[in-house]
CSV table of C-alpha atoms and ligand atoms in Angstrom, one decimal:
chain,number,residue,atom,x,y,z
A,254,MET,CA,74.5,97.2,141.6
A,255,THR,CA,71.8,94.8,140.9
A,256,GLU,CA,68.6,95.1,142.8
A,257,PRO,CA,68.0,92.9,146.6
A,258,ASP,CA,66.5,89.9,146.1
A,259,LEU,CA,65.2,88.0,149.3
A,260,PRO,CA,66.2,84.1,148.9
A,261,ALA,CA,64.1,81.4,147.8
A,262,GLU,CA,64.0,79.6,151.0
A,263,LEU,CA,63.3,82.5,153.1
A,264,VAL,CA,59.8,83.1,151.4
A,265,ALA,CA,58.7,79.4,151.1
A,266,ARG,CA,59.6,79.7,154.9
A,267,LEU,CA,57.0,83.3,155.6
A,268,SER,CA,53.6,80.7,155.1
A,269,GLU,CA,54.8,79.8,159.1
A,270,VAL,CA,54.4,83.0,160.4
A,271,ARG,CA,52.0,84.3,161.7
A,272,SER,CA,53.6,86.6,164.2
A,273,VAL,CA,56.0,89.2,163.8
A,274,GLY,CA,58.9,90.7,166.5
A,275,VAL,CA,60.9,93.3,165.5
A,276,VAL,CA,64.1,95.1,166.5
A,277,THR,CA,65.8,97.9,165.9
A,278,GLY,CA,69.3,100.2,166.1
A,279,ALA,CA,70.6,103.4,164.5
A,280,GLY,CA,71.3,101.7,161.9
A,281,ILE,CA,67.3,101.7,160.3
A,282,SER,CA,67.1,105.8,161.1
A,283,GLN,CA,70.6,105.9,158.4
A,284,GLU,CA,68.9,106.5,155.7
A,285,SER,CA,66.5,109.1,157.1
A,286,GLY,CA,69.8,111.0,158.0
A,287,ILE,CA,70.5,110.0,161.7
A,288,SER,CA,73.8,109.1,162.6
A,289,THR,CA,74.9,105.6,163.6
A,290,TYR,CA,77.1,105.1,166.0
A,291,ARG,CA,79.6,101.5,164.4
A,292,GLY,CA,79.0,100.5,161.5
A,293,LYS,CA,80.5,102.8,157.7
A,294,GLY,CA,79.7,106.4,158.5
A,295,GLY,CA,79.3,106.8,162.1
A,296,LEU,CA,80.9,108.3,164.8
A,297,TYR,CA,83.1,105.7,164.8
A,298,ASP,CA,84.7,106.3,162.3
A,299,ASP,CA,86.7,109.0,164.7
A,300,PRO,CA,87.6,106.9,167.7
A,301,GLU,CA,88.4,110.0,169.7
A,302,GLU,CA,84.9,111.3,169.3
A,303,GLY,CA,82.8,108.0,169.6
A,304,ASP,CA,84.9,107.6,173.2
A,305,ARG,CA,83.9,111.3,174.0
A,306,THR,CA,80.9,110.2,172.6
A,307,ILE,CA,80.0,107.7,174.9
A,308,GLU,CA,82.0,109.3,178.2
A,309,ALA,CA,79.3,112.5,177.8
A,310,LEU,CA,76.4,110.1,177.1
A,311,SER,CA,77.1,108.1,180.4
A,312,ALA,CA,75.5,108.3,184.6
A,313,PRO,CA,78.8,110.0,185.5
A,314,THR,CA,78.4,112.9,183.7
A,315,LEU,CA,75.6,113.8,183.6
A,316,PHE,CA,75.3,114.3,187.6
A,317,ALA,CA,78.7,116.2,187.1
A,318,ASN,CA,78.1,117.7,184.1
A,319,PRO,CA,74.8,118.2,182.8
A,320,ASP,CA,75.0,120.7,180.2
A,321,VAL,CA,77.9,118.2,178.2
A,322,THR,CA,75.6,115.8,178.0
A,323,TRP,CA,73.0,118.1,176.6
A,324,ARG,CA,75.1,118.8,173.7
A,325,VAL,CA,75.7,115.3,172.8
A,326,VAL,CA,71.9,115.1,173.0
A,327,ALA,CA,70.9,118.2,171.2
A,328,ASP,CA,72.7,117.4,168.6
A,329,LEU,CA,71.0,113.9,167.9
A,330,ALA,CA,67.8,115.2,169.0
A,331,ARG,CA,68.1,118.5,166.4
A,332,GLN,CA,68.8,115.3,164.0
A,333,ALA,CA,66.0,113.7,164.4
A,334,VAL,CA,63.6,117.2,164.6
A,335,GLN,CA,65.0,117.2,160.2
A,336,ALA,CA,64.2,113.8,159.7
A,337,GLN,CA,61.6,111.8,157.9
A,338,PRO,CA,60.4,108.2,158.7
A,339,ASN,CA,62.4,106.5,155.4
A,340,PRO,CA,61.0,103.3,154.3
A,341,ALA,CA,62.4,101.0,156.3
A,342,HIS,CA,60.6,102.6,158.9
A,343,LEU,CA,57.1,102.7,157.1
A,344,ALA,CA,57.4,98.8,156.3
A,345,ILE,CA,57.5,97.7,159.5
A,346,VAL,CA,53.8,99.1,159.8
A,347,GLU,CA,53.5,97.3,157.1
A,348,ILE,CA,55.0,94.0,159.3
A,349,GLU,CA,52.4,94.5,162.2
A,350,ASP,CA,48.9,95.6,159.6
A,351,ALA,CA,49.3,92.1,158.1
A,352,VAL,CA,50.4,89.8,160.9
A,353,SER,CA,47.9,88.5,163.9
A,354,ARG,CA,50.6,89.3,166.8
A,355,PHE,CA,53.3,92.0,166.7
A,356,VAL,CA,56.0,93.5,168.8
A,357,LEU,CA,58.9,96.2,168.0
A,358,LEU,CA,61.6,96.1,170.1
A,359,THR,CA,64.5,99.5,169.6
A,360,GLN,CA,67.3,100.9,171.1
A,361,ASN,CA,66.3,104.2,168.8
A,362,VAL,CA,65.3,107.2,170.7
A,363,ASP,CA,64.7,109.5,168.1
A,364,GLY,CA,61.0,109.0,167.4
A,365,LEU,CA,61.3,108.0,163.8
A,366,HIS,CA,59.1,104.6,165.3
A,367,ARG,CA,56.3,105.8,166.4
A,368,ALA,CA,55.9,109.4,163.8
A,369,ALA,CA,55.8,105.9,160.8
A,370,GLY,CA,53.3,104.7,162.7
A,371,THR,CA,54.1,101.8,165.1
A,372,ARG,CA,51.8,100.7,167.9
A,373,ASN,CA,52.9,97.9,169.2
A,374,MET,CA,57.2,99.3,170.8
A,375,ILE,CA,58.9,98.5,172.9
A,376,GLU,CA,61.2,102.2,173.5
A,377,ILE,CA,64.2,100.2,175.8
A,378,HIS,CA,66.9,103.4,175.4
A,379,GLY,CA,63.3,105.8,175.6
A,380,ASN,CA,62.6,109.4,173.5
A,381,VAL,CA,65.0,112.0,173.0
A,382,PHE,CA,62.1,114.4,173.4
A,383,GLU,CA,61.2,113.2,176.5
A,384,THR,CA,62.8,115.1,179.5
A,385,VAL,CA,62.0,114.7,184.1
A,386,CYS,CA,64.0,116.8,186.4
A,387,MET,CA,66.2,115.6,188.6
A,388,GLN,CA,64.6,117.4,191.4
A,389,CYS,CA,61.5,116.9,191.6
A,390,GLN,CA,60.9,114.1,188.5
A,391,GLU,CA,58.2,115.6,186.7
A,392,THR,CA,58.2,114.6,183.4
A,393,GLY,CA,57.9,116.7,180.4
A,394,THR,CA,58.3,117.4,176.6
A,395,LEU,CA,61.0,119.4,174.8
A,396,GLU,CA,60.0,121.6,172.0
A,397,ALA,CA,61.8,121.5,168.7
A,398,ASP,CA,62.8,125.3,169.4
A,399,THR,CA,63.5,124.9,172.7
A,400,LEU,CA,66.1,121.6,170.8
A,401,VAL,CA,67.4,124.1,168.5
A,402,GLY,CA,69.3,126.6,170.6
A,403,LEU,CA,69.7,124.2,173.5
A,404,VAL,CA,73.6,125.1,174.3
A,405,SER,CA,72.7,124.2,178.2
A,406,ALA,CA,70.8,122.4,180.4
A,407,PRO,CA,67.0,123.3,180.2
A,408,THR,CA,65.5,124.2,184.0
A,409,CYS,CA,62.0,122.7,185.2
A,410,VAL,CA,59.4,125.1,185.3
A,411,SER,CA,57.8,123.9,188.0
A,412,CYS,CA,61.1,123.6,190.9
A,413,GLY,CA,64.0,125.6,188.3
A,414,GLY,CA,65.1,121.6,188.6
A,415,THR,CA,68.8,120.9,185.9
A,416,LEU,CA,66.3,118.3,183.2
A,417,ARG,CA,67.3,115.7,181.8
A,418,PRO,CA,66.7,113.4,178.9
A,419,ASP,CA,64.4,110.5,179.6
A,420,VAL,CA,67.7,108.1,178.0
A,421,VAL,CA,69.3,104.8,179.0
A,422,LEU,CA,72.9,106.2,179.9
A,423,PHE,CA,75.7,104.5,179.4
A,424,GLY,CA,75.8,102.6,182.1
A,425,GLU,CA,72.2,103.4,183.3
A,426,MET,CA,69.5,100.6,184.0
A,427,LEU,CA,66.2,99.5,182.2
A,428,CYS,CA,63.8,100.9,183.4
A,429,PRO,CA,62.1,97.2,184.8
A,430,THR,CA,58.0,97.4,183.3
A,431,LYS,CA,59.7,97.6,179.3
A,432,VAL,CA,62.4,94.9,180.8
A,433,GLY,CA,59.6,93.0,181.4
A,434,GLN,CA,57.6,93.3,177.7
A,435,ILE,CA,60.3,92.0,176.9
A,436,GLN,CA,59.8,88.9,178.3
A,437,GLN,CA,56.4,88.7,177.1
A,438,GLN,CA,56.7,89.4,174.3
A,439,PHE,CA,59.2,88.4,173.0
A,440,HIS,CA,61.0,85.7,175.6
A,441,LEU,CA,57.4,83.1,176.8
A,442,ALA,CA,55.7,84.5,174.1
A,443,VAL,CA,57.8,83.5,171.0
A,444,PRO,CA,57.2,85.2,167.5
A,445,ASP,CA,56.9,83.3,164.4
A,446,LEU,CA,59.9,85.2,162.5
A,447,VAL,CA,62.6,87.3,165.4
A,448,LEU,CA,63.8,89.9,163.0
A,449,ALA,CA,66.9,92.2,163.5
A,450,VAL,CA,68.2,95.1,162.0
A,451,GLY,CA,70.4,97.5,162.1
A,452,THR,CA,72.1,97.1,165.7
A,453,SER,CA,75.7,96.7,165.7
A,454,ALA,CA,74.3,93.8,168.3
A,455,MET,CA,76.2,95.0,171.4
A,456,PHE,CA,74.0,94.3,174.0
A,457,PRO,CA,72.2,90.6,175.5
A,458,TYR,CA,69.0,92.9,175.8
A,459,ILE,CA,69.1,92.6,172.2
A,460,LEU,CA,70.0,89.4,171.0
A,461,GLU,CA,68.6,87.0,173.2
A,462,PRO,CA,64.7,87.3,171.8
A,463,LEU,CA,67.3,86.5,168.3
A,464,LEU,CA,68.8,83.7,170.1
A,465,VAL,CA,65.4,82.2,171.7
A,466,ALA,CA,63.7,82.4,169.1
A,467,ARG,CA,66.4,80.7,167.3
A,468,HIS,CA,66.9,77.8,170.0
A,469,GLU,CA,62.9,77.4,169.4
A,470,GLY,CA,63.4,77.0,165.6
A,471,ARG,CA,61.2,80.0,165.0
A,472,LEU,CA,63.1,81.6,161.6
A,473,THR,CA,65.7,85.2,162.4
A,474,ILE,CA,66.6,87.1,159.8
A,475,GLU,CA,69.0,90.3,160.4
A,476,ILE,CA,69.1,92.9,158.3
A,477,ASN,CA,72.6,95.4,158.3
A,478,PRO,CA,74.9,95.1,155.8
A,479,GLU,CA,78.4,94.9,157.6
A,480,SER,CA,78.4,91.7,159.7
A,481,THR,CA,77.1,91.5,163.4
A,482,PRO,CA,77.3,88.8,166.4
A,483,LEU,CA,74.7,87.8,165.5
A,484,SER,CA,74.8,87.6,161.0
A,485,GLY,CA,76.2,84.0,162.0
A,486,VAL,CA,73.1,82.9,164.0
A,487,VAL,CA,70.5,83.4,161.7
A,488,ASP,CA,68.6,81.5,159.8
A,489,PHE,CA,69.2,84.4,156.4
A,490,TRP,CA,71.3,87.5,157.1
A,491,LEU,CA,70.3,89.7,154.5
A,492,ASP,CA,73.3,92.1,153.8
A,493,GLY,CA,72.9,96.0,152.8
A,494,PRO,CA,70.5,98.6,153.5
A,495,ALA,CA,67.3,98.9,155.4
A,496,GLY,CA,65.8,100.3,153.2
A,497,SER,CA,66.2,98.1,150.1
A,498,TYR,CA,65.4,95.0,152.0
A,499,LEU,CA,62.4,96.2,155.0
A,500,PRO,CA,59.5,96.5,152.0
A,501,LEU,CA,60.7,93.2,150.0
A,502,LEU,CA,60.1,91.4,153.5
A,503,ALA,CA,56.9,93.6,153.8
A,504,ASN,CA,55.9,92.7,151.1
A,505,ALA,CA,56.1,89.4,150.9
A,506,ILE,CA,55.2,89.4,154.7
A,507,LYS,CA,51.6,89.5,152.8
A,508,SER,CA,51.5,88.3,150.0
A,509,SER,CA,52.8,84.8,152.2
A,510,GLN,CA,49.3,85.6,154.8
A,511,SER,CA,46.4,85.7,152.6
A,512,LEU,CA,48.1,81.8,151.2
B,1366,NAD,P1,75.1,101.0,166.6
B,1366,NAD,O1,75.7,102.8,165.6
B,1366,NAD,O2,75.8,100.2,167.2
B,1366,NAD,O3,75.0,100.8,164.7
B,1366,NAD,C1,74.6,101.0,163.9
B,1366,NAD,C2,74.2,99.4,163.2
B,1366,NAD,O4,73.2,99.9,161.6
B,1366,NAD,C3,75.7,99.0,162.6
B,1366,NAD,O5,75.9,97.3,162.4
B,1366,NAD,C4,75.7,100.0,160.6
B,1366,NAD,O6,76.5,98.4,159.9
B,1366,NAD,C5,74.4,99.1,161.1
B,1366,NAD,N1,73.9,100.0,159.3
B,1366,NAD,C6,74.2,100.7,159.1
B,1366,NAD,N2,73.7,101.1,158.1
B,1366,NAD,C7,72.5,100.8,157.3
B,1366,NAD,C8,71.1,100.3,157.3
B,1366,NAD,N3,71.4,101.1,156.0
B,1366,NAD,N4,70.4,99.9,156.7
B,1366,NAD,C9,71.2,98.2,158.0
B,1366,NAD,N5,71.7,99.0,159.4
B,1366,NAD,C10,72.4,100.4,158.9
B,1366,NAD,O7,73.8,101.3,166.5
B,1366,NAD,P2,72.8,100.1,167.7
B,1366,NAD,O8,73.0,99.5,167.3
B,1366,NAD,O9,71.3,101.1,168.1
B,1366,NAD,O10,73.6,100.7,168.9
B,1366,NAD,C11,73.4,102.3,169.0
B,1366,NAD,C12,73.2,103.0,170.4
B,1366,NAD,O11,74.0,104.5,170.7
B,1366,NAD,C13,71.5,102.8,171.0
B,1366,NAD,O12,71.6,102.5,172.4
B,1366,NAD,C14,71.0,104.0,170.4
B,1366,NAD,O13,69.9,104.4,171.3
B,1366,NAD,C15,71.8,104.7,169.8
B,1366,NAD,N6,71.8,105.5,169.0
B,1366,NAD,C16,70.7,106.0,169.2
B,1366,NAD,C17,70.5,106.4,167.8
B,1366,NAD,C18,68.8,106.9,166.4
B,1366,NAD,O14,67.8,106.5,168.3
B,1366,NAD,N7,68.8,107.4,165.6
B,1366,NAD,C19,71.5,106.9,167.0
B,1366,NAD,C20,72.7,106.9,167.3
B,1366,NAD,C21,72.4,106.2,168.3
B,1367,ZN,ZN1,61.4,119.8,188.8
């Protein structure tokens, strides 16, 4: 296999880039050993398992049978506990360090962007290690030890109520504060470069930052080995793994900033 390279026309356009917005999905953590839902090797390779997982991760299941939801959440959390940020997560931190304004919007709940050191970040779907009591609303954090042994819904130390994971389940509303941050940092102040990485781009709030940037004539890039609804929209679709392309892109951005 030949090493991937960045198109010369893309590198030339980086000289106009001073602000960057990045949108990530499960694909960026695939090279850290965390399964995606869609795409090759994802849960949906077995459609029945895919459907079961989506149903388990829905609000009606959480309220009717929280143990079912927790078993799926705990599986993802166990993978996340064992995972390390990969070169793609780290390259995103290098981009943040290099430019004058940076924002990351992630759908991931695995905490790997935080572990890598990303600072300005909107975790739109929450974080799998954080909990909220369904009775008294107290928030908390799950220890790795608790998670490893988890077979049923954990309970609140203050009131004994059932805890829920602080993640947005299928069929639930997004946090309005975070939606406001997307508006502010992607739609009102459109970054010079908006980059999508490892997302099947199924949700409007994930597509929109790219669509707005494209409409405003900003540079748009997608990194994904498979095509998505964004591939035909962006200026450049880099069809390969994030761990190969993101370090190249981070280096090219760093060089372009010193010009
Ligand atoms: P998705 O599972 O729907 O799609 C994954 C995408 O990543 C696919 O388009 C696939 O082609 C691409 N991909 C696979 N390997 C890649 C690689 N090495 N480099 C770049 N791209 C790669 O993911 P989604 O769009 O994030 O939607 C899934 C939903 O499920 C999200 O809401 C997310 O919260 C949740 N989820 C999170 C995690 C996580 O936190 N790591 C994992 C699975 C699912
Ligand atoms: Zn409680």
